[in-house]
Short mmCIF file of C-alpha atoms and ligand atoms in Angstrom, two decimals:
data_model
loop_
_atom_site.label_atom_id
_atom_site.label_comp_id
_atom_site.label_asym_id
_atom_site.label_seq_id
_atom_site.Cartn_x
_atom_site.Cartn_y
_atom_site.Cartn_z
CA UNK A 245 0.00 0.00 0.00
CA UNK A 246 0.94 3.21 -0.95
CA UNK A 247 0.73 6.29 2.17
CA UNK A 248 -0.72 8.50 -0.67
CA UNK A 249 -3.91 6.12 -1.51
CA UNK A 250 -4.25 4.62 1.79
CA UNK A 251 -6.52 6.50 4.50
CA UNK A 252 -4.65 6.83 7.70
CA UNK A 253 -6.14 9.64 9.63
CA UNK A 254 -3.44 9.96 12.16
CA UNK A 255 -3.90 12.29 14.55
CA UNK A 256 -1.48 14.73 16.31
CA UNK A 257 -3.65 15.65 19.03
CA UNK A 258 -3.75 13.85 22.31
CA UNK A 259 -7.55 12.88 22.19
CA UNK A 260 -8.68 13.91 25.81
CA UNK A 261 -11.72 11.08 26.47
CA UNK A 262 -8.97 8.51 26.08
CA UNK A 263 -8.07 7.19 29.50
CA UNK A 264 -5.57 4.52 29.13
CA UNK A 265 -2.63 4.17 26.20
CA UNK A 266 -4.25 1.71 24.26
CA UNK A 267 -7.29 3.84 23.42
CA UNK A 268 -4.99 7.02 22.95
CA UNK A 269 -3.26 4.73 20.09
CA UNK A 270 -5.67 3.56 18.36
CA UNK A 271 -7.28 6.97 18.53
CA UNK A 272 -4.17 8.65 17.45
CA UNK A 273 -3.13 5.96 14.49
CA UNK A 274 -6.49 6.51 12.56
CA UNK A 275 -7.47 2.77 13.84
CA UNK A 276 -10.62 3.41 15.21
CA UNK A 277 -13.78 6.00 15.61
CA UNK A 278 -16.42 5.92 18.20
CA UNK A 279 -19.81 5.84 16.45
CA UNK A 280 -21.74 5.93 20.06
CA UNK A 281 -20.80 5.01 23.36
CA UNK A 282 -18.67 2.21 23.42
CA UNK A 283 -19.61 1.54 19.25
CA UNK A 284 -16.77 2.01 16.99
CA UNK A 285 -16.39 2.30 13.21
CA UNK A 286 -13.10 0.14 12.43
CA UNK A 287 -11.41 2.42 10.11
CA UNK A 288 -8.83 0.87 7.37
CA UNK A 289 -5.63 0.19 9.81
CA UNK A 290 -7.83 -1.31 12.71
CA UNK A 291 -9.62 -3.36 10.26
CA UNK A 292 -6.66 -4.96 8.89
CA UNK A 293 -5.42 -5.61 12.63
CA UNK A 294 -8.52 -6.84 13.62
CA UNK A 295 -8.36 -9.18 10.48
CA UNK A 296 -5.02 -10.67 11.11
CA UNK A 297 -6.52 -11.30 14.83
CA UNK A 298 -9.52 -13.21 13.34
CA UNK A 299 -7.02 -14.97 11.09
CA UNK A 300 -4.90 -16.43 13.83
CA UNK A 301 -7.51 -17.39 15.99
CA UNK A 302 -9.82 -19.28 12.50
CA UNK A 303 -6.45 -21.26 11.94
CA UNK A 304 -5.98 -22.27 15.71
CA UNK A 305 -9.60 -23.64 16.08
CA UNK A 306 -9.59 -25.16 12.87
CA UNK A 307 -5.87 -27.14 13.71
CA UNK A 308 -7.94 -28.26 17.05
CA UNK A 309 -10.92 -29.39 14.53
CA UNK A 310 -13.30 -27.39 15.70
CA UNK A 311 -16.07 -26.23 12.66
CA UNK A 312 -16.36 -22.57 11.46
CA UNK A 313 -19.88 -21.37 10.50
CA UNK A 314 -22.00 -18.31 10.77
CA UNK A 315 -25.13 -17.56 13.72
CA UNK A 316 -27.30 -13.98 12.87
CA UNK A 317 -26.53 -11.20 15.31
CA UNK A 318 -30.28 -10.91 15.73
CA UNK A 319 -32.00 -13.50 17.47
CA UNK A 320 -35.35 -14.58 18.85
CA UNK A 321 -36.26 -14.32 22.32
CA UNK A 322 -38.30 -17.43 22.62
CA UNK A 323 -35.47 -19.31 22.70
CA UNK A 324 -34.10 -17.47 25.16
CA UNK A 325 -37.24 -17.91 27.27
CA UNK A 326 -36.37 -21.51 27.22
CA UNK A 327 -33.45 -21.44 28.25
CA UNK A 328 -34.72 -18.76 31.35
CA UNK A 329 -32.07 -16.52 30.50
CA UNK A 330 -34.37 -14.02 28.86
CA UNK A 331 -35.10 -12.63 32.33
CA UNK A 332 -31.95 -13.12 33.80
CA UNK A 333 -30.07 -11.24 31.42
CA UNK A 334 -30.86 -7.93 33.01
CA UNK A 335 -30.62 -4.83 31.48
CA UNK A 336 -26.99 -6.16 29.56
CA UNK A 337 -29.18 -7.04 27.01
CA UNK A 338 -30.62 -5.06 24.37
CA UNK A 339 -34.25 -5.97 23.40
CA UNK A 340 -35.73 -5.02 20.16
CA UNK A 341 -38.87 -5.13 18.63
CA UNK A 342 -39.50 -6.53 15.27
CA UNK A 343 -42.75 -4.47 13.36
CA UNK A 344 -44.44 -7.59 13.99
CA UNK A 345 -44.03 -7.23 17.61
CA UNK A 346 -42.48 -9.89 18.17
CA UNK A 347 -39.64 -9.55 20.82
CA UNK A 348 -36.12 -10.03 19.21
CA UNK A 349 -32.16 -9.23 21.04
CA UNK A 350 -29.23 -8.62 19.71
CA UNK A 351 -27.23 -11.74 21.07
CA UNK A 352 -25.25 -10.97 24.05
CA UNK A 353 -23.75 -14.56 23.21
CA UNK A 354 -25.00 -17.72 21.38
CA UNK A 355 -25.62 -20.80 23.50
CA UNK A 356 -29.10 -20.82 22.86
CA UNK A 357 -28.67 -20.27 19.31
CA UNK A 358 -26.20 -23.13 19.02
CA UNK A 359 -28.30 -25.63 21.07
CA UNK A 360 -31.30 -24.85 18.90
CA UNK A 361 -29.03 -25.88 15.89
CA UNK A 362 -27.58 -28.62 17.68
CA UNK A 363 -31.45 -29.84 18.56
CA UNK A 364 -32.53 -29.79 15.17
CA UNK A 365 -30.11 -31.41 13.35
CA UNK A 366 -28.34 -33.99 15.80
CA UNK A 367 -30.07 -36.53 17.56
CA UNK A 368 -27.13 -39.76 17.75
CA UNK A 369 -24.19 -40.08 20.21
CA UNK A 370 -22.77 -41.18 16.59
CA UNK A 371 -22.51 -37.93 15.59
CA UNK A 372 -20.72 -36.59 18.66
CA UNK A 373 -18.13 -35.29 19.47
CA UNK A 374 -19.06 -32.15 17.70
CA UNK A 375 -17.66 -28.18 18.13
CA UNK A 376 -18.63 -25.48 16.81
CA UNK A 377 -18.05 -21.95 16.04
CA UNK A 378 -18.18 -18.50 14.92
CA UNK A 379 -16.34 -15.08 14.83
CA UNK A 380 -19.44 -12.27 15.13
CA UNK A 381 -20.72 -9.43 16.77
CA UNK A 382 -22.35 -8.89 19.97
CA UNK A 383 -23.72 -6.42 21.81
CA UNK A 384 -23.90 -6.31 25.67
CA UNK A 385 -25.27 -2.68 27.02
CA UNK A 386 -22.47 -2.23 29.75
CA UNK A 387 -23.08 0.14 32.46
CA UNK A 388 -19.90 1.64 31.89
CA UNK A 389 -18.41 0.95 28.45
CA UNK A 390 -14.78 2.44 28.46
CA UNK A 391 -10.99 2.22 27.58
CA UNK A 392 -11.95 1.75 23.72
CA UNK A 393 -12.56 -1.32 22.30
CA UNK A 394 -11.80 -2.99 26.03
CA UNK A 395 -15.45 -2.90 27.24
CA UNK A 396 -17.24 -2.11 24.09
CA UNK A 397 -20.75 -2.62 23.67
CA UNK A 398 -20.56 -3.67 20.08
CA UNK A 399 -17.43 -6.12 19.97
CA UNK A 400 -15.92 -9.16 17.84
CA UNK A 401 -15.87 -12.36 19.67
CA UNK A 402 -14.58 -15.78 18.68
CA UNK A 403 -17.60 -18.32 20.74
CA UNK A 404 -16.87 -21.97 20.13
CA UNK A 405 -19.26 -24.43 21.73
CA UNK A 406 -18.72 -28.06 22.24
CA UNK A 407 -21.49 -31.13 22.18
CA UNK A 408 -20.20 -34.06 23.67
CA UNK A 409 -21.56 -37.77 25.34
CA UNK A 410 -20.65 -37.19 28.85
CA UNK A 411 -18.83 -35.13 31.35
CA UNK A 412 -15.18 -36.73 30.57
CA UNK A 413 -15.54 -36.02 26.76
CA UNK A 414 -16.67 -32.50 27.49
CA UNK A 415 -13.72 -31.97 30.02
CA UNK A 416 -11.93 -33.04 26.77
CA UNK A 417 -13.12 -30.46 24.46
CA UNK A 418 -12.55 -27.88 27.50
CA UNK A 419 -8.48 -29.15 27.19
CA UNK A 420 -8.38 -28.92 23.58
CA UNK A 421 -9.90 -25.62 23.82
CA UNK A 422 -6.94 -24.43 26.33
CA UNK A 423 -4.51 -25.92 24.69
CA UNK A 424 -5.78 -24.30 21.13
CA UNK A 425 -6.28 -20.69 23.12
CA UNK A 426 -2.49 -20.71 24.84
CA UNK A 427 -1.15 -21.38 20.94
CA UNK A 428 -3.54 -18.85 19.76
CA UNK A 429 -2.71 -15.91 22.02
CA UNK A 430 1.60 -16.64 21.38
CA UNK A 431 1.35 -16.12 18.27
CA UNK A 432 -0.24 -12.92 18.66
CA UNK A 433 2.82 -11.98 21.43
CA UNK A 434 1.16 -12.63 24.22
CA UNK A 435 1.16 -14.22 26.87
CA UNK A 436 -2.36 -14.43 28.35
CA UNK A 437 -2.42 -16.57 31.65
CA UNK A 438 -5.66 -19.23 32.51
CA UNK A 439 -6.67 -18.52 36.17
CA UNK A 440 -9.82 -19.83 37.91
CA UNK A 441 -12.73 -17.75 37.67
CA UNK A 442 -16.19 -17.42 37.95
CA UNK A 443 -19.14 -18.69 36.02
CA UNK A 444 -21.06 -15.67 35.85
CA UNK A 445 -24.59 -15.69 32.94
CA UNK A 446 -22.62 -18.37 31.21
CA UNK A 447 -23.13 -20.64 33.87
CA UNK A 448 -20.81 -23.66 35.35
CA UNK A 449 -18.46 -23.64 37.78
CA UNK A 450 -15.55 -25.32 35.86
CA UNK A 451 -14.34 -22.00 33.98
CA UNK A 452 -10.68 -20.79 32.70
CA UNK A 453 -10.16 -17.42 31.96
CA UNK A 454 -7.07 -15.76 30.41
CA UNK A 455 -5.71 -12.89 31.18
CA UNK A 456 -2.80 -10.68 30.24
CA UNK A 457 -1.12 -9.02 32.65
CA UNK A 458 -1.69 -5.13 32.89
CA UNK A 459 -1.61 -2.40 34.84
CA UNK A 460 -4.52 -1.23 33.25
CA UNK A 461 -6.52 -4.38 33.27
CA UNK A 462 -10.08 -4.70 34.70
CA UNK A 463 -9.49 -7.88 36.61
CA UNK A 464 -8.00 -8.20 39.90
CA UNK A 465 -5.63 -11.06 40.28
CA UNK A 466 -3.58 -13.37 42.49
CA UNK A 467 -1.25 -15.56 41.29
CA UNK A 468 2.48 -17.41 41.76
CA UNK A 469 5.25 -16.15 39.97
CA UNK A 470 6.29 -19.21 38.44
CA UNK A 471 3.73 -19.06 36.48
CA UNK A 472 4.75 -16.44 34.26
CA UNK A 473 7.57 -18.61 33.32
CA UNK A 474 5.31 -21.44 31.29
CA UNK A 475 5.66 -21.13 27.90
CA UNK A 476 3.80 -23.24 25.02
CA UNK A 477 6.25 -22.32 22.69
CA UNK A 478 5.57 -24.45 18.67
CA UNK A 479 5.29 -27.79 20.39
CA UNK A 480 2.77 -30.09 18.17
CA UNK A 481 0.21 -31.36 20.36
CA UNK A 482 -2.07 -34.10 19.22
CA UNK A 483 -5.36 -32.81 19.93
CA UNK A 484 -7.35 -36.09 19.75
CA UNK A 485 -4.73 -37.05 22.91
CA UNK A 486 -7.03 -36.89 26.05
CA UNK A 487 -3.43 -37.49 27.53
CA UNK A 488 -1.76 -34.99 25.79
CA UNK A 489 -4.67 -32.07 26.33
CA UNK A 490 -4.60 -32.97 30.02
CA UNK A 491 -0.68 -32.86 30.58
CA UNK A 492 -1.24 -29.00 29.17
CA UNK A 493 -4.17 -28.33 31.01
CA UNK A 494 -2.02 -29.60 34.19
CA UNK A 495 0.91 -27.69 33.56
CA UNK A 496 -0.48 -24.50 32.93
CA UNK A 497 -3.32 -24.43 35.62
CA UNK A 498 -1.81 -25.99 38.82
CA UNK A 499 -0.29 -23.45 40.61
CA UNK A 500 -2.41 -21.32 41.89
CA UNK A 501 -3.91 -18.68 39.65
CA UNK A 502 -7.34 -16.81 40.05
CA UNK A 503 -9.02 -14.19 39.44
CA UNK A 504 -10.66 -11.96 42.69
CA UNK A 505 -14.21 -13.69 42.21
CA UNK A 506 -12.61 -17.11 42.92
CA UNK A 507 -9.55 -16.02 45.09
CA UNK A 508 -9.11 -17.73 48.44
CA UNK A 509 -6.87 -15.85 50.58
CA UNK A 510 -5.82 -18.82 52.60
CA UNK A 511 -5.39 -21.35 49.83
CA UNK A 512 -3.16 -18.84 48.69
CA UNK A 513 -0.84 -18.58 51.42
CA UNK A 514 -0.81 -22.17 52.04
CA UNK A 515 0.12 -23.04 47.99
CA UNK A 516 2.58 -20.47 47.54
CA UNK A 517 5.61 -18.92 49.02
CA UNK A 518 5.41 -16.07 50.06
CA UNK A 519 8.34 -14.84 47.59
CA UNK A 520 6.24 -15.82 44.53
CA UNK A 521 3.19 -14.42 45.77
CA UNK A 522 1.91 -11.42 43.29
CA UNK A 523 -1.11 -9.78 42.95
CA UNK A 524 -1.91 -7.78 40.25
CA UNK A 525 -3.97 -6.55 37.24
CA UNK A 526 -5.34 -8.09 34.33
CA UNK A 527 -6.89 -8.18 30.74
CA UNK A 528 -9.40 -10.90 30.24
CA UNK A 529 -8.63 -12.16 27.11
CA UNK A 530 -10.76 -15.31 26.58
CA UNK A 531 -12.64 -17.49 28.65
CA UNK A 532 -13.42 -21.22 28.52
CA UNK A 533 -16.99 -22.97 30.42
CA UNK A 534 -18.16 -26.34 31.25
CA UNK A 535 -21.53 -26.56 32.25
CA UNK A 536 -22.74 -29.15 31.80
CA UNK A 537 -26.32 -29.94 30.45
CA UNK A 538 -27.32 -26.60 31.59
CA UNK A 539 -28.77 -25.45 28.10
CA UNK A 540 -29.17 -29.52 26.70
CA UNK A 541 -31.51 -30.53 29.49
CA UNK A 542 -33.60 -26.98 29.71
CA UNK A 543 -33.91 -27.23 25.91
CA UNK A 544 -34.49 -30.86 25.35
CA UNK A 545 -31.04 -31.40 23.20
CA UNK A 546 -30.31 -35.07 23.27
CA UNK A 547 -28.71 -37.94 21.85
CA UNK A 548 -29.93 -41.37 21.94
CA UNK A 549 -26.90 -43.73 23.34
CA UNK A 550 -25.21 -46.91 22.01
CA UNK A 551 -27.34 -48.63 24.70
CA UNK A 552 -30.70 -46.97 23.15
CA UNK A 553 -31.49 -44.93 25.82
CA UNK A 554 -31.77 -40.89 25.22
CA UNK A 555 -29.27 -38.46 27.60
CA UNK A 556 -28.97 -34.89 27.27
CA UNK A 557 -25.26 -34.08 25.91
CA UNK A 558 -22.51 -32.02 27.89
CA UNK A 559 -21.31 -28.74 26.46
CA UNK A 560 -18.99 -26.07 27.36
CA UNK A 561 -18.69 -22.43 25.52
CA UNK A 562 -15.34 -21.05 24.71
CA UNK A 563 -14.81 -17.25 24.05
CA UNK A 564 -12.25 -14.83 22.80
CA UNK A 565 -12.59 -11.47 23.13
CA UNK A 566 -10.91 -10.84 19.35
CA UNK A 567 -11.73 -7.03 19.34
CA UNK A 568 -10.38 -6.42 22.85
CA UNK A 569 -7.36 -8.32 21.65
CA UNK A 570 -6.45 -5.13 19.97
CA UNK A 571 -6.22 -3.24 23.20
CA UNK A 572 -4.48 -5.96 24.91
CA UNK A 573 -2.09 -6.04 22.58
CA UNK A 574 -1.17 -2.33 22.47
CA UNK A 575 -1.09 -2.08 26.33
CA UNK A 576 1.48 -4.96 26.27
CA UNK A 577 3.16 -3.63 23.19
CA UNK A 578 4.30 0.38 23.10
CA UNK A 579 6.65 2.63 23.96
CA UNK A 580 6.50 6.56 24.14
CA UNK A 581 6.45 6.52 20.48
CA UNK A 582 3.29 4.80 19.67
CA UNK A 583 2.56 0.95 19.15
CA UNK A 584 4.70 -1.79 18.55
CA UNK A 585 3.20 -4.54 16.75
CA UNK A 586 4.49 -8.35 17.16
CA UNK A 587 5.21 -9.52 13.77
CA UNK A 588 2.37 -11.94 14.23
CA UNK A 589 -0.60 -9.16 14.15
CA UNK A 590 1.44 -6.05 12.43
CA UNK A 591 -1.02 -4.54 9.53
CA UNK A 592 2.00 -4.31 7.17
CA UNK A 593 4.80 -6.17 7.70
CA UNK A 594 7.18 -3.41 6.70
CA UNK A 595 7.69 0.60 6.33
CA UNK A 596 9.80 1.95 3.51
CA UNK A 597 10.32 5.38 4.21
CA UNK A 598 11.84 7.50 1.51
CA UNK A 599 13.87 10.25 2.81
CA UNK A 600 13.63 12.26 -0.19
CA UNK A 601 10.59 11.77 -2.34
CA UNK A 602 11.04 12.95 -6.55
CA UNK A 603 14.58 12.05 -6.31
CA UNK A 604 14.74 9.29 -9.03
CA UNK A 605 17.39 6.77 -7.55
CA UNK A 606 15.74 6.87 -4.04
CA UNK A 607 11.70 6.66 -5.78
CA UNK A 608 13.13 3.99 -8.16
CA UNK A 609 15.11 1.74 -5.12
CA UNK A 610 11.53 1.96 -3.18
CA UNK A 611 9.70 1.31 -5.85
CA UNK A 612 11.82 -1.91 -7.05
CA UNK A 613 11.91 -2.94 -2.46
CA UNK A 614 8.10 -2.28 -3.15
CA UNK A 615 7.74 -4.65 -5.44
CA UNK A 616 9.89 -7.22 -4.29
CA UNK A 617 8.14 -7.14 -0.81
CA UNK A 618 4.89 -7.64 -2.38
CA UNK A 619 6.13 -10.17 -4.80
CA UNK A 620 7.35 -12.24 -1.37
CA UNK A 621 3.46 -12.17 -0.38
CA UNK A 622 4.72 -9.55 2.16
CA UNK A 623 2.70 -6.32 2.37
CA UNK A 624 4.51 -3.03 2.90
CA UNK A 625 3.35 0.23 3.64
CA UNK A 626 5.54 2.82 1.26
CA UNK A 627 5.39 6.21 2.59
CA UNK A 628 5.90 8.29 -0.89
CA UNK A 629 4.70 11.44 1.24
CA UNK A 630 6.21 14.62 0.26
CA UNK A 631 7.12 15.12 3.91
CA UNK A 632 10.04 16.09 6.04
CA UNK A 633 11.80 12.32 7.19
CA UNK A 634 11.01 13.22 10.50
CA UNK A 635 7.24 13.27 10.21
CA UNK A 636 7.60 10.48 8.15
CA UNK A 637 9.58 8.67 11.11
CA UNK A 638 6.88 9.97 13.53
CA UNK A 639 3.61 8.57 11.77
CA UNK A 640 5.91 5.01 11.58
CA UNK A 641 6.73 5.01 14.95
CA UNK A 642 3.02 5.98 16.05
CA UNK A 643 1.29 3.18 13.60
CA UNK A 644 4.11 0.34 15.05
CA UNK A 645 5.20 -1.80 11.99
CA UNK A 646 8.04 -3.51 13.59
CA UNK A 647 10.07 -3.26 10.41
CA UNK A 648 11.52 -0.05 8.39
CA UNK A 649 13.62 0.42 5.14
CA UNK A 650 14.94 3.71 5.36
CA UNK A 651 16.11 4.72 1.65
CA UNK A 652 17.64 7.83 1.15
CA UNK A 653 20.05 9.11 -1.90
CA UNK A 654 23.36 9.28 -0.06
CA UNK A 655 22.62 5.83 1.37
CA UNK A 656 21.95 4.59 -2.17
CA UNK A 657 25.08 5.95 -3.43
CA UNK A 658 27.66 3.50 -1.18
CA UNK A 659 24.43 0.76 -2.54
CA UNK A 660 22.83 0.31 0.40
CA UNK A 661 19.27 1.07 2.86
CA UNK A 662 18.49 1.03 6.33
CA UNK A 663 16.46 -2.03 8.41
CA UNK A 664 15.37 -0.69 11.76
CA UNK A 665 13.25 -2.47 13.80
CA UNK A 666 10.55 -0.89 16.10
CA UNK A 667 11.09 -2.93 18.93
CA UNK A 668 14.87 -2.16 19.91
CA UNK A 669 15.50 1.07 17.80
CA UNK A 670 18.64 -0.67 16.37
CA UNK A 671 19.16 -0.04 12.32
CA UNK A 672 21.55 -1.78 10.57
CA UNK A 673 22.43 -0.81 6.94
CA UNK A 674 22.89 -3.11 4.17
CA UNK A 675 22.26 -3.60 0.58
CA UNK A 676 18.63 -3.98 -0.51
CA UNK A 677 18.59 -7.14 -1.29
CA UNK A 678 19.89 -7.91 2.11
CA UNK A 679 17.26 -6.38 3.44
CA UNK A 680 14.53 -8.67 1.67
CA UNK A 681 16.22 -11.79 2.34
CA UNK A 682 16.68 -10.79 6.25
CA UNK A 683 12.51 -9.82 5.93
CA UNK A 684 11.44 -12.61 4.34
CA UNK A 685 13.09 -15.02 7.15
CA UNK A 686 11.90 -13.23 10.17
CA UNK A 687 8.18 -13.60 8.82
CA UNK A 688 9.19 -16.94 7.86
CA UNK A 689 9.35 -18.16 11.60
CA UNK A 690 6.05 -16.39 12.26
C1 LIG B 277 -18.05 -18.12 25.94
C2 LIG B 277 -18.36 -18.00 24.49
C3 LIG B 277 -18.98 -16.01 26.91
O1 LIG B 277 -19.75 -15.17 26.48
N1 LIG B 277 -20.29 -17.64 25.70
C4 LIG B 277 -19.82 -17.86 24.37
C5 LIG B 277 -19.20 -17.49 26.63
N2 LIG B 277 -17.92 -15.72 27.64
S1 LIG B 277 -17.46 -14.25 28.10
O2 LIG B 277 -16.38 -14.45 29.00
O3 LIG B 277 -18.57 -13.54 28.64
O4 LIG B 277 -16.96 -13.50 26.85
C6 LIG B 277 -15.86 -14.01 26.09
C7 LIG B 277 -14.82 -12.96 25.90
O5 LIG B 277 -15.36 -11.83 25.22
C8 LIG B 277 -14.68 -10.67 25.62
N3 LIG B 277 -15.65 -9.63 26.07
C9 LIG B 277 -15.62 -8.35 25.66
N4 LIG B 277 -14.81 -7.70 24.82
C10 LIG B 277 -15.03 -6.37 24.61
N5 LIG B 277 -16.02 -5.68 25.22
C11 LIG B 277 -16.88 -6.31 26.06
N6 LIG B 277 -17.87 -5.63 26.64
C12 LIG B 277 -16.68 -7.71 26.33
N7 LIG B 277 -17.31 -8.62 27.12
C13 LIG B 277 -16.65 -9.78 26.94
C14 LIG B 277 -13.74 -11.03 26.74
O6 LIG B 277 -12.43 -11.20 26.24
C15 LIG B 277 -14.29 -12.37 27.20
O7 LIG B 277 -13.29 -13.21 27.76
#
């Protein structure tokens, strides 16, 4: 993409209403635009962010063989009267009335919608074990939507749901799910921790959620050190292992870990030392349920057995917050400058930032690194601005591509440009073909 037909409304203002950095960010790199309280319009650079986010998390659920469909943002509330939810929702949910007066919601969530599905089409323990999912909207009317796309009211969340025979197969599916989640949120760059929580409108009290630390984070939390150490690196797990799942689950949730609705003060001191004791803040960045036949039994989805008789089946639901991602991400990921982008989310995977635009050797060697990149199946962002290099360093920094070219004419003349990276500050110069090989094996390993 070219700076000069791309849409980046950067802006150079501070905006005021933002409270914490992440917000300021995506404010000030043209990301985002509130459309209403706690609504935002994803403009062309949070889009593609928001995208690559999606990406990630379609090709994690899909490795675990879970199923990728599509549920309306608008649904009925008759199934939701089945369930019993409609009244326990509360004022979180916003009702909406169709011209026939019928009484419709714009889904806060989908298990009703899922088990509906699940009911209609599924009646054989043959046909278990069975996940689903989708990536779509929701809208929960929070009291006291804030920090940007953190508590939205409109947001993007990946909501898997598994239908399985019985309580050990569904404890499965929960594993897979955690195992598929840890993998999921690495390659983004972070590292989001599973701690004990609550059920809360979901239901069940067998519930995971991650978090990413944060001093800015909405969730209290109390955890041991050690924990921070675990990492779940590119190891290949076999995801039909019920052994395998289990050993993950095992290493990554016992030590203690929870979050302030589940904390036990005492447990606490008695499990950990009091060296490794922390308590801190926290992002929740996903959160995994078992519960049960809470929806099966209350909406009559069952299978009939190999012995003939009919049980309702176990589920779980399995969320990711994939909008708030983006504001996880930045408050884990900045600097004074502006956002810094792991190379596993970055919008473009490069800048090339010519120092002196309508000089013909410096437009021709970006054009021809231009090219190149894209011919890769890289995407870099050229800024052909007529601009001074400083603003042209400025809007880099503040957008957070972790990669630069620098080319300028008296660089060109001794044959060479300048990588930077984002992350350290460090540029090193070199020819430009140097340049693209070094590129194209850092997003290689990615
Ligand atoms: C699990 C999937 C559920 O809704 N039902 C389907 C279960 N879980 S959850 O924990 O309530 O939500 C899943 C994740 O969505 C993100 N999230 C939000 N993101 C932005 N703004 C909000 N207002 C908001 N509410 C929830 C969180 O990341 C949460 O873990």
């Amino acid at each position: 993409m070219r700076l000069t037909r791309y849409f980046l409304p950067v802006l150079k203002e501070t905006p005021s209403e933002a409270q914490i950095v992440s917000h300021r960010l995506m404010l000030r790199a043209g990301m985002i635009k509130q459309a209403s309280a706690g609504i935002y319009s994803w403009l062309p650079l949070g889009y593609k962010v928001l995208k690559r986010i999606e990406q990630i998390v379609h090709e994690e659920q899909i490795r675990a063989g879970h199923i990728p469909m599509l549920m309306p943002t608008l649904q009925s509330a008759d199934l939701w009267r089945e369930s019993g939810r409609y009244d326990d929702y509360g004022q979180e949910m916003l009702r909406i009335k169709d011209r026939h007066d019928r009484d419709m919601l714009y889904g806060p969530t989908n298990e009703e919608l899922i088990t509906d599905i699940f009911r209609s089409h599924v009646g054989s323990y043959k046909d278990l074990p069975l996940t689903l999912y989708h990536i779509q909207w929701k809208f929960r009317d929070e009291v006291r939507p804030r920090f940007g796309v953190m508590r939205g009211r409109e947001f993007l969340m990946k909501d898997g749901y598994n239908f399985d025979i019985d309580k050990d197969a569904a404890l499965h599916a929960y594993n897979r799910h955690l195992v598929s989640y840890l993998r999921s949120y690495e390659r983004m760059g972070l590292q989001a921790i599973p701690m004990r929580a609550d059920g809360g409108p979901i239901g069940g009290d067998y519930t995971h959620e991650f978090l990413v630390l944060a001093e800015t984070g909405e969730s209290e939390v109390f955890y041991d050190s050690e924990i921070t150490d675990l990492k779940f690196g590119d190891r290949a797990v076999d995801y039909d292992s019920v052994a395998a799942c289990q050993a993950v689950l095992e290493e990554f949730t016992s030590r203690y870990a929870r979050t302030d609705e589940t904390h036990d003060e005492a447990l606490f001191h008695s499990q950990v030392p009091e060296a490794r004791r922390r308590s801190a803040r926290g992002i929740e960045v996903g959160q995994i349920f078992y519960f049960g036949t809470k929806y099966s039994e209350a909406m009559g989805a069952t299978v009939v057995t190999p012995d003939g008789s009919r049980v309702p089946v176990h589920m779980g639901s399995h969320g990711i917050g994939v909008s708030r991602l983006l504001g996880a991400i930045i408050e884990a990921s900045h600097d004074d400058k502006g956002i810094i982008w792991p190379e596993g989310v970055t919008p473009f995977h490069c800048g090339i930032v010519n120092l002196k635009q309508g000089d013909t050797a410096a437009d021709a060697a970006c054009e021809n690194l231009y090219k190149a990149l894209s011919a890769t199946g890289l995407e870099p962002l050229y800024d052909d601005r007529s601009e001074r290099a400083g603003a042209k360093f400025a809007t880099m920094d503040l957008i957070g591509l972790p990669w630069r070219i620098t080319v300028g004419p008296r660089g060109l003349e001794k044959g060479v440009v300048e990588l930077t990276s984002r992350r350290t500050g460090e540029s090193e110069e070199m020819s430009p073909e140097a340049a693209l090989d070094r590129l194209a094996q850092i997003y290689a390993n990615v």
